[in-house]
Structures are given as C-alpha cells and as structure tokens.
Coordinates of C-alpha atoms and ligand atoms in Angstrom, one line a residue:
X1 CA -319.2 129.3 67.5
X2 CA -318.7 125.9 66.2
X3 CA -316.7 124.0 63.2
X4 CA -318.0 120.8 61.7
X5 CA -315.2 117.9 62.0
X6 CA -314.2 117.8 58.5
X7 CA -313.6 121.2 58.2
X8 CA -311.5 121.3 61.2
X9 CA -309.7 118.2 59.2
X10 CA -309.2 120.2 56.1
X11 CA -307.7 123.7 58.2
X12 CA -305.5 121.2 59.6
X13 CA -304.6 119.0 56.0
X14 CA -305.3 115.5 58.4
X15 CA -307.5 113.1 57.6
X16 CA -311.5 113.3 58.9
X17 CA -310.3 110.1 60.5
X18 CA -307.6 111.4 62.4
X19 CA -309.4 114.2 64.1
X20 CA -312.3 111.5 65.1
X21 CA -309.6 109.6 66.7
X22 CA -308.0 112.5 68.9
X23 CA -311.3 113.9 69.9
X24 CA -311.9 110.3 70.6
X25 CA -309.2 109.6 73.4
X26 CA -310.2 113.1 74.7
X27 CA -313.5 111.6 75.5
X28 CA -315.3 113.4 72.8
X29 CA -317.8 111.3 70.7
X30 CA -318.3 112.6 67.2
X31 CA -318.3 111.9 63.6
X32 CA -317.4 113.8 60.6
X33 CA -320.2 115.8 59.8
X34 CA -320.8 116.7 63.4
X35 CA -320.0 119.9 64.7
X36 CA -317.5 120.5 67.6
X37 CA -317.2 123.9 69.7
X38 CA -314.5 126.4 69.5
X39 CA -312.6 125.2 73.2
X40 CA -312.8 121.7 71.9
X41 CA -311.7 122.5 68.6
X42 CA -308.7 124.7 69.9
X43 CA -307.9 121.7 72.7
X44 CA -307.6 118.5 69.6
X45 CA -305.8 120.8 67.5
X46 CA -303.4 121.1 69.9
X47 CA -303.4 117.7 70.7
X48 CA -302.6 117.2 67.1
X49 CA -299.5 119.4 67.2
X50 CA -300.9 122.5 65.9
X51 CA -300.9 125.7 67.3
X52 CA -304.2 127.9 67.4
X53 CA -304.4 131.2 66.0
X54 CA -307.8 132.9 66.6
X55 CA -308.1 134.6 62.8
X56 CA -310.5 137.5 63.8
X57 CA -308.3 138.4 66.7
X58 CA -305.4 139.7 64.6
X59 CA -306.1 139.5 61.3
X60 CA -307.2 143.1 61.4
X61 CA -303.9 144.5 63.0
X62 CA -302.0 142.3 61.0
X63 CA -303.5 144.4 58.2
X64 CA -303.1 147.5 59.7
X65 CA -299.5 146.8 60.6
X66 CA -298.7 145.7 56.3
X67 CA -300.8 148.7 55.7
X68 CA -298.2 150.9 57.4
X69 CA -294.9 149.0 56.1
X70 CA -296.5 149.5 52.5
X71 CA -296.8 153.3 52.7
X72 CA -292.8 153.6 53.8
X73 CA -290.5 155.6 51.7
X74 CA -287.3 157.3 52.7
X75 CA -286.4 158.8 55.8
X76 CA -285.8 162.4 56.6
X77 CA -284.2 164.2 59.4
X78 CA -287.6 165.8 61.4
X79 CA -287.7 168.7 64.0
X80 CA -287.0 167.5 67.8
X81 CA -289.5 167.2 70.2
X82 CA -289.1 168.7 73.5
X83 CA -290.8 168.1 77.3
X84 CA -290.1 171.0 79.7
X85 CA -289.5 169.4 83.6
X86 CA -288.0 171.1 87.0
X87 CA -289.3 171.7 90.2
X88 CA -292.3 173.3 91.1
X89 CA -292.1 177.6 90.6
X90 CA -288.5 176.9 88.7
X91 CA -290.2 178.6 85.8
X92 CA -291.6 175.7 83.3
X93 CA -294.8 177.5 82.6
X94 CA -293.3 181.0 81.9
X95 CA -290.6 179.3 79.5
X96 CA -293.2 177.1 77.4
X97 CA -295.1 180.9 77.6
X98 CA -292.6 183.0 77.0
X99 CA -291.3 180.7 74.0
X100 CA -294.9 180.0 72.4
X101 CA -295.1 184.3 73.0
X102 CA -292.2 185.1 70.5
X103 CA -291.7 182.0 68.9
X104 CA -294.8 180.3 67.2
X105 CA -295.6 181.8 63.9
X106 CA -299.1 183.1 63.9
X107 CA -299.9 182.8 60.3
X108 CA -302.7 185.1 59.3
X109 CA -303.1 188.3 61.1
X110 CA -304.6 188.2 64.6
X111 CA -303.8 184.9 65.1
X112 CA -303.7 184.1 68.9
X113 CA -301.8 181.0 70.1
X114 CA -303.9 178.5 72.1
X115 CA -303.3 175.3 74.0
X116 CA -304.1 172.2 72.4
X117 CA -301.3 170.5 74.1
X118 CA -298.3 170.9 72.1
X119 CA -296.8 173.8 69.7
X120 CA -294.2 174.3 66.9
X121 CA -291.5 177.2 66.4
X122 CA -289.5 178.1 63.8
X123 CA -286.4 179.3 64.5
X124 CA -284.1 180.6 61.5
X125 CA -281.9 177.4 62.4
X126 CA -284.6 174.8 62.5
X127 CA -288.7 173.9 63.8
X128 CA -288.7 172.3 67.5
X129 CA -291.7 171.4 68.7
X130 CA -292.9 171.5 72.4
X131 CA -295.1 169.2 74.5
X132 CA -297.2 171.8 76.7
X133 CA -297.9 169.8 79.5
X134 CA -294.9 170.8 81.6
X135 CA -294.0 168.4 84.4
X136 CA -293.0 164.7 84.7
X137 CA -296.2 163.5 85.8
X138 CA -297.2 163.8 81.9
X139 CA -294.5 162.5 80.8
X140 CA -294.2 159.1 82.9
X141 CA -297.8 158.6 82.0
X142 CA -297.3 158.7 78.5
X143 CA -294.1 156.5 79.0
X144 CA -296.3 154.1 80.7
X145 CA -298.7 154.3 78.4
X146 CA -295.5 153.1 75.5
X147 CA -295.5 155.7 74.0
X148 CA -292.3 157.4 73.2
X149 CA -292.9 161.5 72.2
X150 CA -289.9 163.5 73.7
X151 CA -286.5 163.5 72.0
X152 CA -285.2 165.9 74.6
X153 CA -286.0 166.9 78.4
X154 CA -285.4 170.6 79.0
X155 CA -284.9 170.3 82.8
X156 CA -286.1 174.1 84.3
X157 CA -283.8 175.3 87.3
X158 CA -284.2 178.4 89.3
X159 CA -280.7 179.9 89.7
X160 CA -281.7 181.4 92.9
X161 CA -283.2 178.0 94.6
X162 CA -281.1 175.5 92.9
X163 CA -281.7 171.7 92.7
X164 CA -284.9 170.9 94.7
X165 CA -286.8 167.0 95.0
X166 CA -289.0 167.6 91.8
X167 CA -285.5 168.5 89.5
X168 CA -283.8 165.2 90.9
X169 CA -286.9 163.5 90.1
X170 CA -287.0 165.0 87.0
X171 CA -283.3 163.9 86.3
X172 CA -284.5 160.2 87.4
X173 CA -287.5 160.1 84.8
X174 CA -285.0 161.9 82.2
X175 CA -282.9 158.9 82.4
X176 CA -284.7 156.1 82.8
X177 CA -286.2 157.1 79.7
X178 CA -282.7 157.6 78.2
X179 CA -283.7 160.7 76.6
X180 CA -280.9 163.5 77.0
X181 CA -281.3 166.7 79.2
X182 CA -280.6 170.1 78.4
X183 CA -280.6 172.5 81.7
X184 CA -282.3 175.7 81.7
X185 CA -280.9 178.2 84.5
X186 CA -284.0 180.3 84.7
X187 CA -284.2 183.4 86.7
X188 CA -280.7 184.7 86.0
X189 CA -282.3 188.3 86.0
X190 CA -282.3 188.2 89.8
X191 CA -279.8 189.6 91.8
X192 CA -279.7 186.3 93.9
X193 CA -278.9 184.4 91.0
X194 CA -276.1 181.9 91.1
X195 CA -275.9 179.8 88.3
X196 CA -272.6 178.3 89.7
X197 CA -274.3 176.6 92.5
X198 CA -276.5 175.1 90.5
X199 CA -274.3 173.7 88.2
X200 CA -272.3 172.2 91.4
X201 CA -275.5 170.6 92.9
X202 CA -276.5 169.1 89.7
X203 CA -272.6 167.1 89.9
X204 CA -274.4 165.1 93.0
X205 CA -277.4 163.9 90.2
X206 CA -274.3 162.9 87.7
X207 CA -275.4 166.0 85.4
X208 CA -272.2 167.4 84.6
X209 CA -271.8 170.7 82.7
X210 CA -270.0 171.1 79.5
X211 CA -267.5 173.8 81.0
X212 CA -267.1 171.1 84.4
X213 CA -265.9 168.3 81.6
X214 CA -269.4 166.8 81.1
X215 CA -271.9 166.6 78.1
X216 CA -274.8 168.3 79.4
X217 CA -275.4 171.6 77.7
X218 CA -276.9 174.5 80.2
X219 CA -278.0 177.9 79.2
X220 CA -278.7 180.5 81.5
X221 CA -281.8 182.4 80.5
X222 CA -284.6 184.6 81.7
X223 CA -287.7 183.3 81.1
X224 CA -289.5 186.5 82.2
X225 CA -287.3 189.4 80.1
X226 CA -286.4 186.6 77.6
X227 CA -282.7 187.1 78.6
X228 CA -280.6 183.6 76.7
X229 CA -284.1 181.7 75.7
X230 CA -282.5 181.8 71.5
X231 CA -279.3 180.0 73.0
X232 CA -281.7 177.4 74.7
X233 CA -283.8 176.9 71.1
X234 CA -279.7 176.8 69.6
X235 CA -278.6 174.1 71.9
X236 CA -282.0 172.0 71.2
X237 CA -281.4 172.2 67.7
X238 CA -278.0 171.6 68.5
X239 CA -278.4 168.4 70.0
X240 CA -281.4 167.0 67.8
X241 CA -278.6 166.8 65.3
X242 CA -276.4 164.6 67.0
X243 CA -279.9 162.6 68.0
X244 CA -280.1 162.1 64.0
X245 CA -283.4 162.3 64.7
X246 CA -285.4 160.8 61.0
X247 CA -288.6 160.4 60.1
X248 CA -291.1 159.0 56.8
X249 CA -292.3 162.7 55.9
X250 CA -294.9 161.7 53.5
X251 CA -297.2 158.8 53.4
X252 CA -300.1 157.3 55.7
X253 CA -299.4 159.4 58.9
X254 CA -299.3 157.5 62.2
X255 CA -298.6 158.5 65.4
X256 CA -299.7 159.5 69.5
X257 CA -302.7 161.5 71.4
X258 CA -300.9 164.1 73.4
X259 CA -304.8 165.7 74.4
X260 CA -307.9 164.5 74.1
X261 CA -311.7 166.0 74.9
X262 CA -315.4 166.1 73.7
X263 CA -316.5 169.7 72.6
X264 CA -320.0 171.2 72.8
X265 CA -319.8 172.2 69.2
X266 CA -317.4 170.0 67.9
X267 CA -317.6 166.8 68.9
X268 CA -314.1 164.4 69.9
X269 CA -311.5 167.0 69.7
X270 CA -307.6 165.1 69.8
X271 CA -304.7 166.8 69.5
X272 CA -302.2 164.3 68.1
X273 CA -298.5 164.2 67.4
X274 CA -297.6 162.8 64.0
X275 CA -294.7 160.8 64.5
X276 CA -294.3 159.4 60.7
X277 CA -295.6 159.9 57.2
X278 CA -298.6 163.4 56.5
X279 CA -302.1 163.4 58.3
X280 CA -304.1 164.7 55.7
X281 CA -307.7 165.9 55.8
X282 CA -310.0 163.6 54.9
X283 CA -307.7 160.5 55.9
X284 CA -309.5 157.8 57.6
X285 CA -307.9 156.9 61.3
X286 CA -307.5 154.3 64.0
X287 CA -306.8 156.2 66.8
X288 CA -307.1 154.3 70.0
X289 CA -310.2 152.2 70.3
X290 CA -311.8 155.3 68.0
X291 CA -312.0 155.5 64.7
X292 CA -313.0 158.1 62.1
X293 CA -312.0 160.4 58.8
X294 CA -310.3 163.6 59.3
X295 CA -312.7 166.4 59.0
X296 CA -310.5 169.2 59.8
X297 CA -306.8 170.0 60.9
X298 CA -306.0 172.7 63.3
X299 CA -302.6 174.1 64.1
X300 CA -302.0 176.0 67.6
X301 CA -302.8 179.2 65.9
X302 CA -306.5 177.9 65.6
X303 CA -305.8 178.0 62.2
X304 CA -307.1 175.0 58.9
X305 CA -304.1 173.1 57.8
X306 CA -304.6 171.0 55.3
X307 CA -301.9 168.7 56.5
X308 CA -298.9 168.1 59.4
X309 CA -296.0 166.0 59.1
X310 CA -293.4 164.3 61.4
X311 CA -293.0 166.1 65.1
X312 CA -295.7 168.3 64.3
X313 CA -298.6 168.2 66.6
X314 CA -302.2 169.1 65.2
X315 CA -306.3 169.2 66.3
X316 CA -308.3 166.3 64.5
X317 CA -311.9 166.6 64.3
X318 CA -314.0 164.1 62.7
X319 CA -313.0 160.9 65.3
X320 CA -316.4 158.5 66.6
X321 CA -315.0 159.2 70.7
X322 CA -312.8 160.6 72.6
X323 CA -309.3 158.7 72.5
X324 CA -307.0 158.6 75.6
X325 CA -303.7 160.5 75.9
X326 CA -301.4 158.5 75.2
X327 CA -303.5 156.2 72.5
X328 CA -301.8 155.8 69.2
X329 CA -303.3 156.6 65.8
X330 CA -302.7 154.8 62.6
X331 CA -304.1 156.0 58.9
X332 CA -305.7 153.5 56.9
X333 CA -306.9 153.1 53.6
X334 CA -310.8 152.8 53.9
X335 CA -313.2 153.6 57.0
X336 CA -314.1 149.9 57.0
X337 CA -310.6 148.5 58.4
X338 CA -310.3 151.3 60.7
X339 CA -313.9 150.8 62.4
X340 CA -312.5 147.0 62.6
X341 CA -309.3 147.2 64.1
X342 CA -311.2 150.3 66.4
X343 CA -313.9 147.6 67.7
X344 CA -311.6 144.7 68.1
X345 CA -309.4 146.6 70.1
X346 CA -312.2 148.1 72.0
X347 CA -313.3 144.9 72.9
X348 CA -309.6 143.6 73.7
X349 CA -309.5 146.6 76.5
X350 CA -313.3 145.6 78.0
X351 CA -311.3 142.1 78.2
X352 CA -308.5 143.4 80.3
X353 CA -310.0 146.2 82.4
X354 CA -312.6 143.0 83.5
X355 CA -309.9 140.7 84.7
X356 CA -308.2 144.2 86.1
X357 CA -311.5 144.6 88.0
X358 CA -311.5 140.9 89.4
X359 CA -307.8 141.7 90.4
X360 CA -309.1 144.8 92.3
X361 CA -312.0 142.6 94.2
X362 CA -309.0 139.7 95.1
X363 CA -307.2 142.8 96.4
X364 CA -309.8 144.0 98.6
X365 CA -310.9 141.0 100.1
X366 CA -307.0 140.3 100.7
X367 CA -307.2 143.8 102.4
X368 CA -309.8 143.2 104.2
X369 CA -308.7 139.3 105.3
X370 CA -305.4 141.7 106.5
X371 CA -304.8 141.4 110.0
X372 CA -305.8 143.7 112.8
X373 CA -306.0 147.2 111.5
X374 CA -308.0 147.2 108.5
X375 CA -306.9 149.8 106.1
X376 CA -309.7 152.5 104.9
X377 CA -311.0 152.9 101.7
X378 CA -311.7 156.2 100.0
X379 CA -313.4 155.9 96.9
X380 CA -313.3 158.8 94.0
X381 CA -315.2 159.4 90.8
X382 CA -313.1 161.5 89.0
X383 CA -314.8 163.5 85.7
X384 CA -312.8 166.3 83.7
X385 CA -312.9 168.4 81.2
X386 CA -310.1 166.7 79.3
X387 CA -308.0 163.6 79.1
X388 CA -305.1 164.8 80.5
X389 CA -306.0 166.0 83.8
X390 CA -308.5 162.6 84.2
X391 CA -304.8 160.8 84.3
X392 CA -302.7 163.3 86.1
X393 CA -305.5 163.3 88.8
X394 CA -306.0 159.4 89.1
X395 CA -302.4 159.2 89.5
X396 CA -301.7 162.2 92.0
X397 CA -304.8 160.8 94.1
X398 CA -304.2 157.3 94.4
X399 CA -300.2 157.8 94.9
X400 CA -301.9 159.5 98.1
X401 CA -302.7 156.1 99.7
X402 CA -300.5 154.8 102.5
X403 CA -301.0 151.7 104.6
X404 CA -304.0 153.2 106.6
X405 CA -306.3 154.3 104.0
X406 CA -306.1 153.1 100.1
X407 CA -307.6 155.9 97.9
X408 CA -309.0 154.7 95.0
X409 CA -310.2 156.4 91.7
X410 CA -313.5 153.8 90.7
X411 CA -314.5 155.5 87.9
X412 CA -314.7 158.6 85.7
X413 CA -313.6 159.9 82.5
X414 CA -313.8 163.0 80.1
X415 CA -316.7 165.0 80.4
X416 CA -319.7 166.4 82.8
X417 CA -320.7 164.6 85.9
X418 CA -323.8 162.6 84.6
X419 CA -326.6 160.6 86.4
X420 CA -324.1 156.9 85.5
X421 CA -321.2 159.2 87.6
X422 CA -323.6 159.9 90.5
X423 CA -325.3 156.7 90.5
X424 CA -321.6 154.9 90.6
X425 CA -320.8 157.3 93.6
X426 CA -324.1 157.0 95.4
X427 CA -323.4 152.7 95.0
X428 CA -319.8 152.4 96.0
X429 CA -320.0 155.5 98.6
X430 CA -317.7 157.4 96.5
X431 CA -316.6 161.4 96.6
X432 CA -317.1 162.6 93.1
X433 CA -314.7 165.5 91.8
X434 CA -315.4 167.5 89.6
X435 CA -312.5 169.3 87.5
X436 CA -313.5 172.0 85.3
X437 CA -316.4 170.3 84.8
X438 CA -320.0 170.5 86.5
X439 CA -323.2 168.0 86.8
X440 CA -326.3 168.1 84.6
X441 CA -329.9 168.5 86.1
X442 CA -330.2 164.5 86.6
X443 CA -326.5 163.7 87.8
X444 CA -327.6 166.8 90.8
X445 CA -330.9 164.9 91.6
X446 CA -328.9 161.8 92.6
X447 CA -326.6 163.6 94.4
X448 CA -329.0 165.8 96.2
X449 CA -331.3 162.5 96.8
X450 CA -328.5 160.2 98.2
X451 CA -326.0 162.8 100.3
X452 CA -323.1 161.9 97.8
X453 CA -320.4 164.3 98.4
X454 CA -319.9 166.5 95.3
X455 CA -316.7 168.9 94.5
X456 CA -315.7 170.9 91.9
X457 CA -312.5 172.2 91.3
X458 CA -310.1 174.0 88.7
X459 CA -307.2 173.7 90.4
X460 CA -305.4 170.2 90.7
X461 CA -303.2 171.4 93.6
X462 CA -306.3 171.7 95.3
X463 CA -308.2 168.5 94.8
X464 CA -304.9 166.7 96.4
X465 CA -305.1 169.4 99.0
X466 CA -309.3 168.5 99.9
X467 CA -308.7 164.6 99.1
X468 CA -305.7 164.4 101.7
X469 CA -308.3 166.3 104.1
X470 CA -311.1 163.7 103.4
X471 CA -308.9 161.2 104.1
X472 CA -307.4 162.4 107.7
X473 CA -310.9 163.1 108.3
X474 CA -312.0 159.5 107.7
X475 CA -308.6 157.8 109.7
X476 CA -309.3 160.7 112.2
X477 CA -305.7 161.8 111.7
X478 CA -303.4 163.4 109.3
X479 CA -302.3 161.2 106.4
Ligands
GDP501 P1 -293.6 176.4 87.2 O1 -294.3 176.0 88.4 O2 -292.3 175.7 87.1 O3 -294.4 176.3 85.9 O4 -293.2 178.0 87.4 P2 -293.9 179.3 86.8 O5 -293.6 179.4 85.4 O6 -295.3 179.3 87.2 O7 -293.1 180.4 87.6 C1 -293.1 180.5 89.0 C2 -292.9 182.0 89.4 O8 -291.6 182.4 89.0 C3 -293.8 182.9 88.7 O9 -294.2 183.9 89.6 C4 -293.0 183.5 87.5 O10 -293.4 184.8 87.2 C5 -291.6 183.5 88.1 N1 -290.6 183.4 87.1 C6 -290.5 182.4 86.2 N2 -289.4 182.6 85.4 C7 -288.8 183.7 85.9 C8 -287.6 184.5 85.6 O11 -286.8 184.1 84.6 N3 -287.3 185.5 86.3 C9 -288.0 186.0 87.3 N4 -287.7 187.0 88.0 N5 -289.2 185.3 87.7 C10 -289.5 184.2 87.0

C-alpha cells in the first residue's frame, strides 16, 4: 500500500514542496511523483501536525452507526427483561419451567414451548420476557462481553435453606451491574419453610424487604404447585414501570445474541434479543463478525413470525456463521455494507486474539522463568453443541486453576470434534471435551493414532468434576 507524494500533499492541502521537505529531515529521499509507503506516510503526516485516520478501518461502522441514528423515531415504553439467579437447587429451573408452563402463549394448537434461550409471557398486566439461561455465570459473561440484556434480577431463594454462597454472589453480580433485584422465596409449600429467616439473612447482603423498611420487593411462591408465581410476574411489571423502561418499536432492529449454534438442517441458528426498532424477515444483518438476510423468524413456540420488536427474543436463520453469545446485531440497508462491516470486524478480532496469543506465550515463559516449583499446565479443547456452554465451560474450567496447575482452554468452539480439534490436541498435549457433541470418523483417527485423551459429556457439573480429577492426578494431589 503506497501514496504518491503529491497526493499525500493534496489529502493534507500543503504544498508538494512541503511534504518533500519533512520527509526530507526524516531521512527520506523522494520527489513528488514518487511514491511513499503507508508507515512513512502516516509518520510525515504526523510530523506535519495532522492526525491519521486509517479510512477503510472505520468508515464502514461509521456508516453502520448513521445508518442506525437515521432509522430512529420515537420511543416507547417495552416489556422488561428478566435474568433468574440464586443458589444452586433454590429452584431457578423449575421457576423459568413452571412460568414458560402456564405463561407463554402457544399460538396455534399443539404448540410446544422450546428453549432457544429466552421466552416471552403475556400477562393480562403486561409482556416480560425471560432470559433462560438461569445462573450468574451467564449473566457476567454477557456483562463482560458489554452487553447489557437484563432490566431486572429475580434472585431464587429456598425458604427452607435460606441465603447460601451462590445467592450472595448473586446479590454481588446484581449490583455491580446496578440492575434491581426482586426475591423470589421459593419452596413455601414445605412445611420447613421460613420465609422470615430468609428475609433476616438477606439484611447481612444490604437487601432489605419492603415490610423491614427497604425497597426490595419479595414474593413468596411455589414454584412446584405454582403457589404466588402471578404476584412475582405483578411485582416485575411493577417495577419495570418505575425502570421507565423505552424503546424505538419500529425501524432497523438492532440488538444482542443471547444463543448461538450450527444446525444439521438449518444452518447458523441465533437466537437474538431485539433491543430497538422490528427485525423483519428478509432484513439484511451484521451480527457479530457474521453477516446475512433474515430467512426466517421463530418465536419459542417453534412457530414463523414475521417480525419481533423491542425485549422480544427470536430464532434467525439465514446468517453466513455462527455468532457468539453475547455478539451484537445491527440491520442494515443492503447485504453489501453488512458483509463489510462483518469482514472488517472479523479481521479486527484475528488482530486482537493474535496479540492475546503472544500475551499468552510471554505468560508462559514468565511461568516457566518462575522460581522453584513450576506450576503445571493442563491444556483443554473444548467443542459444544452450542455457544453458550463453549463460554460457561471455558470459564468454569480455567477459574479451576490455582498456583500449582494453570488449566487452560486452547481452543474449541461450536460444533463436532473434527480432525483441526484433534490435531490441536494431539500438538499441544491437550484433553479434548466433548459436550453434547461427538467426533467424526477422521477427528477419531487422530485420536486413536496419537493417545489423545477424549471425553464426552452432557452434563457441565461433570466435566468440572473429571477436569478437577485430571488435574490432582497430574500434581499428584487434590487441587
Ligand atoms: P436450580 O438448581 O436452582 O435450577 O433448582 P431446580 O429448579 O433444579 O430445583 C431443585 C430441586 O428443588 C428440584 O428437585 C425441584 O423439584 C425442587 N423444587 C424447586 N422448586 C420447588 C418448590 O417450590 N417446592 C418444592 N417442594 N420443591 C421445589
């Protein structure tokens, strides 16, 4: 890449003469029809008082950005949306259950509710949508990731165990996000139920009830006979009005990838939340470092829509890969500026995860320069069947290291275990898990012909369970 003096002269409005000079006392020789390269061109401008700006790096997100103001007309109050946390067996799963059970309207007869990630109910007072991944693991990652879904925590307690570590930690993510809590009291149907005491341990986490002088509402419910769970859906609705929570309801739609994975039949399957404006079918998309045009909209029901607006999450079909969870999406006008924006990001992210790699190297050589007790290295390849559970796993794993033994996830993805996964493993020594997912023919050739250690699993519980194992049985004790 290179620019001829003068029409680095003329992008600057100086004189040919000028530029030969400062390229001059930089030590550069040249004359005005010459040609100087892109680092030297970027260094004399600078030295001329300009500052650089690399057009093809942001002139198609600039776009996409004007795109987006262009498309905005008035805002509208939208639906809540609502992440379900508490400690582990406090009942998250039977709520979000018990609620999509009753609550989601299943449209045409014999409509079954499935799980694409997220659902909507309408309740004669108002829609609240739910994120289906229950747990703060999910949540954090998408916070880390920027992206801002949940309006309101539902925190899950069990009345007859109280506050546990995962509900403090709960209460911890809840407020560093500054998103307001709502406490369930689950389990109230059993005779050693004591709502009290939970209500008096939650004081100690500075979660005051309502009725103790506080501003956090708590409903006692049953998740299992259903006992309360119309208050909970009141008191959401109740608080998304004081949240003022508004919205663009029509327009280019934009918003985040709550689920992401690659079907047999159907190709990239994402299930997004649209946070602004109407994803319509047939809209073209950035979403992520992907790109595409809608080809069809499902709701939770498995059902066509032909569009969803603000808070309400739907299936898209019809993207060139797999996005991440987490990944934003933005509708454009023409297939042409999405594919752009979609490769000049992609090409932004090879950028960074290289220098992230270098980093990694410095780290282990710092490691291993480390004095005295080396620390162990456990390497994983981790493949699964969707995006969600890739993250939750690389998280869960590596959060498993300690100062003895650094676990960490080199590679993986959505998907089956292919012959690049066991080729990866079989180079770096790696253990490759397999979740919900299994190897093809050549992937089981490598493995077979090189000893890698192969493991399936469908359970997440149990990979941390089997990779803790690996790991005591490496350091020869427990970690
Ligand atoms: P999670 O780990 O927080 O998702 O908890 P689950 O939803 O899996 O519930 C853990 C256990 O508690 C399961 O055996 C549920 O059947 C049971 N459970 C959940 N809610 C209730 C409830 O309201 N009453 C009773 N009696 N049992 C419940």
């Amino acid at each position: 890449e290179t620019i001829t003096v003068a029409d680095l002269a003329a992008k600057l409005a100086l004189k040919g003469g000028d530029v030969v000079k400062a390229l001059f006392k930089m030590g550069v020789m040249a004359t005005i029809t010459q040609s100087v390269d892109h680092d030297t061109a970027a260094l004399v401008t600078e030295e001329l008082g300009h500052t650089v700006v690399r057009a093809s790096e942001n002139s198609a997100e600039d776009a996409l950005l004007a795109h987006v103001e262009d498309s905005q007309s008035d805002r509208v109050t939208r639906p809540p949306v609502v992440t379900i946390m508490g400690h582990v067996d406090h009942g998250k799963t039977s709520l979000l259950d018990y609620i999509r059970r009753t609550k989601v309207a299943t449209g045409e007869a014999g409509g079954i509710t499935q799980h694409i990630g997220a659902y909507h109910v309408e309740t004669p007072k108002g829609v609240i949508s739910f994120l289906d991944t229950p747990g703060h693991a999910a949540f954090s990652q998408m916070r880390a990731r920027g992206a801002k879904l949940t309006d309101i925590v539902v925190l899950v307690v069990a009345a007859d165990d109280g506050v546990m570590p995962q509900t403090r930690e709960a209460v911890q993510h809840a407020k560093a996000a500054k998103v307001p809590l709502i406490v369930a009291i689950n389990k109230i149907d059993k005779s050693d139920a004591d709502p009290l005491r939970v209500k008096n341990e939650l004081l100690a986490e500075d979660v005051v009830a309502e009725d103790f002088g506080g501003d956090t509402q708590m409903v006692e419910l049953s998740a299992k006979t259903g006992v309360g769970v119309d208050n909970l859906l009141d008191s959401i609705l109740l608080q998304a009005e004081v949240l003022e929570l508004k919205a663009v309801p029509s327009g280019r739609a934009s918003g985040v990838v709550i689920e992401s994975s690659l079907d047999k039949g159907r190709g990239p399957v994402a299930t997004v939340l649209v946070q602004q404006g109407e994803l319509k079918k047939g809209d073209y998309l950035v979403c992520g470092v992907q790109y595409g045009r809608v080809r069809a909209l499902f709701d939770e029901t498995g059902s066509q829509v032909e569009g969803a607006g603000p808070s309400i999450p739907v299936q898209v079909l019809g993207l060139s890969g797999v996005p991440d969870a987490g990944d934003d999406f933005v509708v454009v006008e023409d297939e042409r500026l999405a594919k752009d924006v979609a490769q000049q990001r992609d090409a932004k992210r090879r950028e960074s995860r290289l220098v992230a790699q270098a980093g990694n190297r410095m780290e282990d050589i710092m490691a291993q320069m480390g004095e005295g007790a080396a620390q162990q290295t456990l390497n994983l390849v981790v493949k699964a069947d969707v995006q969600g559970s890739v993250q939750a796993l690389r998280d869960a794993l590596t959060s498993l290291s300690t100062d003895a033994i650094r676990i960490n996830v080199i590679g993986g993805g959505v998907g089956g275990i292919t012959e690049s996964d066991a080729t990866l493993a079989a180079t770096s020594k790696a253990t490759v898990i397999g979740f919900n997912v299994r190897a093809d023919a050549s992937a089981r050739r490598v493995i077979e012909g090189n000893g890698v250690d192969l493991r399936y699993f469908s359970i997440i519980y149990d990979v941390i369970d089997q990779v803790k194992q690996v790991a005591s049985g490496i350091l020869g004790k427990e970690i």
